[in-house]
Amino acid sequence: MATKVMEVVKNFDLKRYMGRWYEIASFPSRFQPKDGVDTRATYTLNSDGTVHVLNETWCNGKRGFIEGTAYKADPNSDEAKLKVRFYVPPFLPIIPVTGDYWVLYIDEDYQYALIGQPSRRYLWILSRRTCLDDEIYNQLFEKAKEEGYDVSKLHKTPQSDSPPESEDSPEDTKGIWWIKSILGK
């Protein structure tokens, strides 16, 4: 069976996309701890047009994070196809890892989004708030299914009503979460 060509957002406004996004649901991945809560991403536009990426999650009260850079896959296109580069491991960032980051859907107010990539191994539902109405969640769920994702893998991410602040949390300075996630724990 032929795989459907994935549709991405056109006329994507990168500046409007900047700011904090909370992970409402995702496919489990080896790059994130299985027991992570309050997972979020903060995007900041750099002066050169690239995007500073800060991904954070909390495990057992400790903050784990990784920073990277995102950029348009084709600077001349209006499609929401980005590349994201992180250096790993986070405690000794020496190995570059680059992946696709495609915005498959975003509402007109840039308040919630569906993010994926061409292999369909990774999927995220993001929101500007820590919760998402069931109706909107279900719409994004169905959109992911239409794009050929196995939505049975989608896992809701626990979010606090009052998310922790980075400066108030002890950090996992040894990168233990990253090592555990690579080992599938």
PDB file of N, CA, C and O in Angstrom, residues 9-72:
ATOM      1  N   VAL A   9       1.601  22.557   6.860  1.00  0.00           N
ATOM      2  CA  VAL A   9       1.028  23.896   6.849  1.00  0.00           C
ATOM      3  C   VAL A   9       1.745  24.755   5.807  1.00  0.00           C
ATOM      4  O   VAL A   9       2.970  24.717   5.695  1.00  0.00           O
ATOM      5  N   LYS A  10       0.972  25.500   5.056  1.00  0.00           N
ATOM      6  CA  LYS A  10       1.502  26.468   4.085  1.00  0.00           C
ATOM      7  C   LYS A  10       1.338  27.876   4.673  1.00  0.00           C
ATOM      8  O   LYS A  10       0.509  28.086   5.553  1.00  0.00           O
ATOM      9  N   ASN A  11       2.090  28.832   4.169  1.00  0.00           N
ATOM     10  CA  ASN A  11       2.058  30.207   4.687  1.00  0.00           C
ATOM     11  C   ASN A  11       2.353  30.250   6.183  1.00  0.00           C
ATOM     12  O   ASN A  11       1.728  31.000   6.934  1.00  0.00           O
ATOM     13  N   PHE A  12       3.302  29.440   6.596  1.00  0.00           N
ATOM     14  CA  PHE A  12       3.672  29.327   8.011  1.00  0.00           C
ATOM     15  C   PHE A  12       4.371  30.602   8.473  1.00  0.00           C
ATOM     16  O   PHE A  12       5.308  31.072   7.843  1.00  0.00           O
ATOM     17  N   ASP A  13       3.906  31.148   9.593  1.00  0.00           N
ATOM     18  CA  ASP A  13       4.483  32.367  10.162  1.00  0.00           C
ATOM     19  C   ASP A  13       5.378  31.981  11.335  1.00  0.00           C
ATOM     20  O   ASP A  13       4.904  31.782  12.453  1.00  0.00           O
ATOM     21  N   LEU A  14       6.665  31.876  11.076  1.00  0.00           N
ATOM     22  CA  LEU A  14       7.614  31.424  12.085  1.00  0.00           C
ATOM     23  C   LEU A  14       7.615  32.333  13.310  1.00  0.00           C
ATOM     24  O   LEU A  14       7.685  31.851  14.446  1.00  0.00           O
ATOM     25  N   LYS A  15       7.493  33.630  13.111  1.00  0.00           N
ATOM     26  CA  LYS A  15       7.506  34.570  14.242  1.00  0.00           C
ATOM     27  C   LYS A  15       6.338  34.320  15.187  1.00  0.00           C
ATOM     28  O   LYS A  15       6.494  34.374  16.406  1.00  0.00           O
ATOM     29  N   ARG A  16       5.165  34.041  14.630  1.00  0.00           N
ATOM     30  CA  ARG A  16       3.984  33.776  15.475  1.00  0.00           C
ATOM     31  C   ARG A  16       4.121  32.453  16.227  1.00  0.00           C
ATOM     32  O   ARG A  16       3.463  32.255  17.255  1.00  0.00           O
ATOM     33  N   TYR A  17       4.941  31.558  15.709  1.00  0.00           N
ATOM     34  CA  TYR A  17       5.120  30.249  16.336  1.00  0.00           C
ATOM     35  C   TYR A  17       6.028  30.319  17.572  1.00  0.00           C
ATOM     36  O   TYR A  17       6.024  29.418  18.399  1.00  0.00           O
ATOM     37  N   MET A  18       6.788  31.391  17.696  1.00  0.00           N
ATOM     38  CA  MET A  18       7.725  31.515  18.811  1.00  0.00           C
ATOM     39  C   MET A  18       6.987  31.555  20.144  1.00  0.00           C
ATOM     40  O   MET A  18       5.832  31.929  20.219  1.00  0.00           O
ATOM     41  N   GLY A  19       7.695  31.142  21.194  1.00  0.00           N
ATOM     42  CA  GLY A  19       7.137  31.154  22.543  1.00  0.00           C
ATOM     43  C   GLY A  19       7.099  29.753  23.115  1.00  0.00           C
ATOM     44  O   GLY A  19       7.750  28.833  22.624  1.00  0.00           O
ATOM     45  N   ARG A  20       6.333  29.598  24.169  1.00  0.00           N
ATOM     46  CA  ARG A  20       6.258  28.329  24.891  1.00  0.00           C
ATOM     47  C   ARG A  20       5.098  27.484  24.390  1.00  0.00           C
ATOM     48  O   ARG A  20       3.993  27.972  24.172  1.00  0.00           O
ATOM     49  N   TRP A  21       5.387  26.182  24.222  1.00  0.00           N
ATOM     50  CA  TRP A  21       4.395  25.188  23.831  1.00  0.00           C
ATOM     51  C   TRP A  21       4.464  24.022  24.812  1.00  0.00           C
ATOM     52  O   TRP A  21       5.545  23.534  25.120  1.00  0.00           O
ATOM     53  N   TYR A  22       3.313  23.570  25.283  1.00  0.00           N
ATOM     54  CA  TYR A  22       3.233  22.430  26.195  1.00  0.00           C
ATOM     55  C   TYR A  22       2.906  21.171  25.409  1.00  0.00           C
ATOM     56  O   TYR A  22       2.049  21.188  24.517  1.00  0.00           O
ATOM     57  N   GLU A  23       3.585  20.097  25.747  1.00  0.00           N
ATOM     58  CA  GLU A  23       3.333  18.813  25.095  1.00  0.00           C
ATOM     59  C   GLU A  23       2.088  18.188  25.717  1.00  0.00           C
ATOM     60  O   GLU A  23       2.094  17.798  26.876  1.00  0.00           O
ATOM     61  N   ILE A  24       1.043  18.081  24.933  1.00  0.00           N
ATOM     62  CA  ILE A  24      -0.214  17.485  25.383  1.00  0.00           C
ATOM     63  C   ILE A  24      -0.159  15.968  25.195  1.00  0.00           C
ATOM     64  O   ILE A  24      -0.639  15.209  26.033  1.00  0.00           O
ATOM     65  N   ALA A  25       0.439  15.531  24.106  1.00  0.00           N
ATOM     66  CA  ALA A  25       0.579  14.100  23.825  1.00  0.00           C
ATOM     67  C   ALA A  25       1.723  13.924  22.837  1.00  0.00           C
ATOM     68  O   ALA A  25       2.084  14.852  22.108  1.00  0.00           O
ATOM     69  N   SER A  26       2.280  12.712  22.822  1.00  0.00           N
ATOM     70  CA  SER A  26       3.364  12.418  21.888  1.00  0.00           C
ATOM     71  C   SER A  26       3.510  10.913  21.732  1.00  0.00           C
ATOM     72  O   SER A  26       2.976  10.142  22.524  1.00  0.00           O
ATOM     73  N   PHE A  27       4.237  10.533  20.699  1.00  0.00           N
ATOM     74  CA  PHE A  27       4.689   9.153  20.604  1.00  0.00           C
ATOM     75  C   PHE A  27       5.883   9.027  21.544  1.00  0.00           C
ATOM     76  O   PHE A  27       6.761   9.902  21.528  1.00  0.00           O
ATOM     77  N   PRO A  28       5.935   7.973  22.354  1.00  0.00           N
ATOM     78  CA  PRO A  28       7.128   7.778  23.179  1.00  0.00           C
ATOM     79  C   PRO A  28       8.371   7.703  22.281  1.00  0.00           C
ATOM     80  O   PRO A  28       8.316   7.152  21.179  1.00  0.00           O
ATOM     81  N   SER A  29       9.448   8.307  22.746  1.00  0.00           N
ATOM     82  CA  SER A  29      10.679   8.277  21.954  1.00  0.00           C
ATOM     83  C   SER A  29      11.866   8.036  22.872  1.00  0.00           C
ATOM     84  O   SER A  29      11.809   8.298  24.067  1.00  0.00           O
ATOM     85  N   ARG A  30      12.935   7.584  22.277  1.00  0.00           N
ATOM     86  CA  ARG A  30      14.133   7.321  23.064  1.00  0.00           C
ATOM     87  C   ARG A  30      14.826   8.606  23.482  1.00  0.00           C
ATOM     88  O   ARG A  30      15.761   8.574  24.262  1.00  0.00           O
ATOM     89  N   PHE A  31      14.356   9.742  22.971  1.00  0.00           N
ATOM     90  CA  PHE A  31      14.963  11.015  23.326  1.00  0.00           C
ATOM     91  C   PHE A  31      14.274  11.696  24.502  1.00  0.00           C
ATOM     92  O   PHE A  31      14.679  12.777  24.898  1.00  0.00           O
ATOM     93  N   GLN A  32      13.227  11.083  25.027  1.00  0.00           N
ATOM     94  CA  GLN A  32      12.515  11.656  26.157  1.00  0.00           C
ATOM     95  C   GLN A  32      12.323  10.590  27.226  1.00  0.00           C
ATOM     96  O   GLN A  32      12.057   9.430  26.912  1.00  0.00           O
ATOM     97  N   PRO A  33      12.442  10.978  28.504  1.00  0.00           N
ATOM     98  CA  PRO A  33      12.211  10.000  29.575  1.00  0.00           C
ATOM     99  C   PRO A  33      10.765   9.530  29.596  1.00  0.00           C
ATOM    100  O   PRO A  33       9.854  10.313  29.334  1.00  0.00           O
ATOM    101  N   LYS A  34      10.581   8.247  29.886  1.00  0.00           N
ATOM    102  CA  LYS A  34       9.227   7.668  29.895  1.00  0.00           C
ATOM    103  C   LYS A  34       8.352   8.254  30.992  1.00  0.00           C
ATOM    104  O   LYS A  34       7.145   8.319  30.856  1.00  0.00           O
ATOM    105  N   ASP A  35       8.981   8.660  32.114  1.00  0.00           N
ATOM    106  CA  ASP A  35       8.203   9.176  33.233  1.00  0.00           C
ATOM    107  C   ASP A  35       8.238  10.695  33.318  1.00  0.00           C
ATOM    108  O   ASP A  35       7.972  11.282  34.358  1.00  0.00           O
ATOM    109  N   GLY A  36       8.532  11.367  32.211  1.00  0.00           N
ATOM    110  CA  GLY A  36       8.583  12.827  32.192  1.00  0.00           C
ATOM    111  C   GLY A  36       7.198  13.442  32.307  1.00  0.00           C
ATOM    112  O   GLY A  36       6.222  12.926  31.770  1.00  0.00           O
ATOM    113  N   VAL A  37       7.127  14.543  33.044  1.00  0.00           N
ATOM    114  CA  VAL A  37       5.881  15.305  33.194  1.00  0.00           C
ATOM    115  C   VAL A  37       6.174  16.772  32.902  1.00  0.00           C
ATOM    116  O   VAL A  37       7.337  17.190  32.881  1.00  0.00           O
ATOM    117  N   ASP A  38       5.131  17.531  32.686  1.00  0.00           N
ATOM    118  CA  ASP A  38       5.257  18.971  32.442  1.00  0.00           C
ATOM    119  C   ASP A  38       6.235  19.267  31.301  1.00  0.00           C
ATOM    120  O   ASP A  38       6.964  20.260  31.325  1.00  0.00           O
ATOM    121  N   THR A  39       6.235  18.427  30.298  1.00  0.00           N
ATOM    122  CA  THR A  39       7.149  18.569  29.169  1.00  0.00           C
ATOM    123  C   THR A  39       6.718  19.748  28.307  1.00  0.00           C
ATOM    124  O   THR A  39       5.533  19.926  28.036  1.00  0.00           O
ATOM    125  N   ARG A  40       7.704  20.522  27.890  1.00  0.00           N
ATOM    126  CA  ARG A  40       7.401  21.717  27.103  1.00  0.00           C
ATOM    127  C   ARG A  40       8.590  22.102  26.231  1.00  0.00           C
ATOM    128  O   ARG A  40       9.710  21.644  26.448  1.00  0.00           O
ATOM    129  N   ALA A  41       8.295  22.941  25.260  1.00  0.00           N
ATOM    130  CA  ALA A  41       9.327  23.482  24.374  1.00  0.00           C
ATOM    131  C   ALA A  41       9.157  24.990  24.327  1.00  0.00           C
ATOM    132  O   ALA A  41       8.023  25.492  24.284  1.00  0.00           O
ATOM    133  N   THR A  42      10.281  25.685  24.329  1.00  0.00           N
ATOM    134  CA  THR A  42      10.267  27.142  24.199  1.00  0.00           C
ATOM    135  C   THR A  42      11.124  27.499  23.003  1.00  0.00           C
ATOM    136  O   THR A  42      12.277  27.081  22.910  1.00  0.00           O
ATOM    137  N   TYR A  43      10.526  28.259  22.084  1.00  0.00           N
ATOM    138  CA  TYR A  43      11.199  28.642  20.845  1.00  0.00           C
ATOM    139  C   TYR A  43      11.431  30.155  20.843  1.00  0.00           C
ATOM    140  O   TYR A  43      10.510  30.928  21.114  1.00  0.00           O
ATOM    141  N   THR A  44      12.669  30.541  20.504  1.00  0.00           N
ATOM    142  CA  THR A  44      13.046  31.952  20.459  1.00  0.00           C
ATOM    143  C   THR A  44      13.744  32.227  19.139  1.00  0.00           C
ATOM    144  O   THR A  44      14.700  31.525  18.787  1.00  0.00           O
ATOM    145  N   LEU A  45      13.276  33.243  18.420  1.00  0.00           N
ATOM    146  CA  LEU A  45      13.858  33.591  17.130  1.00  0.00           C
ATOM    147  C   LEU A  45      15.211  34.274  17.332  1.00  0.00           C
ATOM    148  O   LEU A  45      15.323  35.238  18.090  1.00  0.00           O
ATOM    149  N   ASN A  46      16.228  33.740  16.676  1.00  0.00           N
ATOM    150  CA  ASN A  46      17.565  34.329  16.702  1.00  0.00           C
ATOM    151  C   ASN A  46      17.674  35.404  15.628  1.00  0.00           C
ATOM    152  O   ASN A  46      16.912  35.398  14.650  1.00  0.00           O
ATOM    153  N   SER A  47      18.644  36.284  15.764  1.00  0.00           N
ATOM    154  CA  SER A  47      18.808  37.390  14.803  1.00  0.00           C
ATOM    155  C   SER A  47      19.137  36.893  13.392  1.00  0.00           C
ATOM    156  O   SER A  47      18.857  37.580  12.418  1.00  0.00           O
ATOM    157  N   ASP A  48      19.694  35.680  13.277  1.00  0.00           N
ATOM    158  CA  ASP A  48      20.041  35.140  11.947  1.00  0.00           C
ATOM    159  C   ASP A  48      18.886  34.367  11.301  1.00  0.00           C
ATOM    160  O   ASP A  48      19.059  33.754  10.249  1.00  0.00           O
ATOM    161  N   GLY A  49      17.708  34.382  11.933  1.00  0.00           N
ATOM    162  CA  GLY A  49      16.545  33.696  11.373  1.00  0.00           C
ATOM    163  C   GLY A  49      16.389  32.261  11.828  1.00  0.00           C
ATOM    164  O   GLY A  49      15.376  31.632  11.554  1.00  0.00           O
ATOM    165  N   THR A  50      17.386  31.721  12.523  1.00  0.00           N
ATOM    166  CA  THR A  50      17.248  30.386  13.109  1.00  0.00           C
ATOM    167  C   THR A  50      16.463  30.509  14.414  1.00  0.00           C
ATOM    168  O   THR A  50      16.174  31.618  14.882  1.00  0.00           O
ATOM    169  N   VAL A  51      16.132  29.378  15.002  1.00  0.00           N
ATOM    170  CA  VAL A  51      15.322  29.352  16.210  1.00  0.00           C
ATOM    171  C   VAL A  51      16.083  28.626  17.310  1.00  0.00           C
ATOM    172  O   VAL A  51      16.554  27.501  17.101  1.00  0.00           O
ATOM    173  N   HIS A  52      16.193  29.274  18.470  1.00  0.00           N
ATOM    174  CA  HIS A  52      16.750  28.593  19.642  1.00  0.00           C
ATOM    175  C   HIS A  52      15.647  27.707  20.216  1.00  0.00           C
ATOM    176  O   HIS A  52      14.509  28.160  20.418  1.00  0.00           O
ATOM    177  N   VAL A  53      15.957  26.437  20.460  1.00  0.00           N
ATOM    178  CA  VAL A  53      15.003  25.463  20.979  1.00  0.00           C
ATOM    179  C   VAL A  53      15.432  25.053  22.380  1.00  0.00           C
ATOM    180  O   VAL A  53      16.590  24.666  22.590  1.00  0.00           O
ATOM    181  N   LEU A  54      14.517  25.141  23.332  1.00  0.00           N
ATOM    182  CA  LEU A  54      14.751  24.653  24.686  1.00  0.00           C
ATOM    183  C   LEU A  54      13.646  23.657  25.001  1.00  0.00           C
ATOM    184  O   LEU A  54      12.476  24.036  25.133  1.00  0.00           O
ATOM    185  N   ASN A  55      13.995  22.367  25.073  1.00  0.00           N
ATOM    186  CA  ASN A  55      13.047  21.325  25.452  1.00  0.00           C
ATOM    187  C   ASN A  55      13.300  20.970  26.908  1.00  0.00           C
ATOM    188  O   ASN A  55      14.441  20.711  27.291  1.00  0.00           O
ATOM    189  N   GLU A  56      12.218  20.952  27.702  1.00  0.00           N
ATOM    190  CA  GLU A  56      12.331  20.668  29.130  1.00  0.00           C
ATOM    191  C   GLU A  56      11.321  19.612  29.535  1.00  0.00           C
ATOM    192  O   GLU A  56      10.222  19.558  28.989  1.00  0.00           O
ATOM    193  N   THR A  57      11.699  18.810  30.527  1.00  0.00           N
ATOM    194  CA  THR A  57      10.780  17.860  31.134  1.00  0.00           C
ATOM    195  C   THR A  57      11.219  17.652  32.577  1.00  0.00           C
ATOM    196  O   THR A  57      12.369  17.899  32.927  1.00  0.00           O
ATOM    197  N   TRP A  58      10.296  17.194  33.413  1.00  0.00           N
ATOM    198  CA  TRP A  58      10.601  16.968  34.815  1.00  0.00           C
ATOM    199  C   TRP A  58      10.399  15.502  35.148  1.00  0.00           C
ATOM    200  O   TRP A  58       9.396  14.899  34.756  1.00  0.00           O
ATOM    201  N   CYS A  59      11.371  14.928  35.854  1.00  0.00           N
ATOM    202  CA  CYS A  59      11.299  13.540  36.325  1.00  0.00           C
ATOM    203  C   CYS A  59      11.690  13.538  37.795  1.00  0.00           C
ATOM    204  O   CYS A  59      12.768  14.027  38.151  1.00  0.00           O
ATOM    205  N   ASN A  60      10.812  13.007  38.622  1.00  0.00           N
ATOM    206  CA  ASN A  60      11.088  12.942  40.053  1.00  0.00           C
ATOM    207  C   ASN A  60      11.486  14.304  40.613  1.00  0.00           C
ATOM    208  O   ASN A  60      12.402  14.416  41.427  1.00  0.00           O
ATOM    209  N   GLY A  61      10.826  15.352  40.132  1.00  0.00           N
ATOM    210  CA  GLY A  61      11.074  16.692  40.637  1.00  0.00           C
ATOM    211  C   GLY A  61      12.297  17.382  40.068  1.00  0.00           C
ATOM    212  O   GLY A  61      12.559  18.535  40.395  1.00  0.00           O
ATOM    213  N   LYS A  62      13.045  16.703  39.224  1.00  0.00           N
ATOM    214  CA  LYS A  62      14.250  17.300  38.645  1.00  0.00           C
ATOM    215  C   LYS A  62      14.006  17.660  37.189  1.00  0.00           C
ATOM    216  O   LYS A  62      13.369  16.919  36.450  1.00  0.00           O
ATOM    217  N   ARG A  63      14.585  18.785  36.806  1.00  0.00           N
ATOM    218  CA  ARG A  63      14.430  19.299  35.445  1.00  0.00           C
ATOM    219  C   ARG A  63      15.508  18.711  34.542  1.00  0.00           C
ATOM    220  O   ARG A  63      16.695  18.808  34.823  1.00  0.00           O
ATOM    221  N   GLY A  64      15.066  18.092  33.463  1.00  0.00           N
ATOM    222  CA  GLY A  64      15.970  17.667  32.403  1.00  0.00           C
ATOM    223  C   GLY A  64      15.717  18.554  31.200  1.00  0.00           C
ATOM    224  O   GLY A  64      14.583  18.968  30.950  1.00  0.00           O
ATOM    225  N   PHE A  65      16.753  18.896  30.479  1.00  0.00           N
ATOM    226  CA  PHE A  65      16.554  19.773  29.329  1.00  0.00           C
ATOM    227  C   PHE A  65      17.629  19.526  28.284  1.00  0.00           C
ATOM    228  O   PHE A  65      18.685  18.958  28.566  1.00  0.00           O
ATOM    229  N   ILE A  66      17.320  19.957  27.082  1.00  0.00           N
ATOM    230  CA  ILE A  66      18.286  19.946  25.993  1.00  0.00           C
ATOM    231  C   ILE A  66      18.000  21.170  25.131  1.00  0.00           C
ATOM    232  O   ILE A  66      16.841  21.564  24.965  1.00  0.00           O
ATOM    233  N   GLU A  67      19.059  21.779  24.629  1.00  0.00           N
ATOM    234  CA  GLU A  67      18.919  22.950  23.780  1.00  0.00           C
ATOM    235  C   GLU A  67      19.396  22.626  22.382  1.00  0.00           C
ATOM    236  O   GLU A  67      20.285  21.790  22.194  1.00  0.00           O
ATOM    237  N   GLY A  68      18.792  23.278  21.416  1.00  0.00           N
ATOM    238  CA  GLY A  68      19.164  23.043  20.034  1.00  0.00           C
ATOM    239  C   GLY A  68      18.815  24.228  19.170  1.00  0.00           C
ATOM    240  O   GLY A  68      18.465  25.306  19.664  1.00  0.00           O
ATOM    241  N   THR A  69      18.890  24.003  17.864  1.00  0.00           N
ATOM    242  CA  THR A  69      18.611  25.040  16.880  1.00  0.00           C
ATOM    243  C   THR A  69      17.700  24.474  15.805  1.00  0.00           C
ATOM    244  O   THR A  69      17.924  23.365  15.327  1.00  0.00           O
ATOM    245  N   ALA A  70      16.706  25.243  15.432  1.00  0.00           N
ATOM    246  CA  ALA A  70      15.817  24.871  14.330  1.00  0.00           C
ATOM    247  C   ALA A  70      15.990  25.885  13.208  1.00  0.00           C
ATOM    248  O   ALA A  70      16.351  27.044  13.454  1.00  0.00           O
ATOM    249  N   TYR A  71      15.731  25.417  11.994  1.00  0.00           N
ATOM    250  CA  TYR A  71      15.831  26.298  10.831  1.00  0.00           C
ATOM    251  C   TYR A  71      14.931  25.750   9.736  1.00  0.00           C
ATOM    252  O   TYR A  71      14.610  24.558   9.716  1.00  0.00           O
ATOM    253  N   LYS A  72      14.518  26.638   8.836  1.00  0.00           N
ATOM    254  CA  LYS A  72      13.659  26.210   7.733  1.00  0.00           C
ATOM    255  C   LYS A  72      14.440  25.265   6.830  1.00  0.00           C
ATOM    256  O   LYS A  72      15.580  25.549   6.464  1.00  0.00           O
TER     257      LYS A  72
END
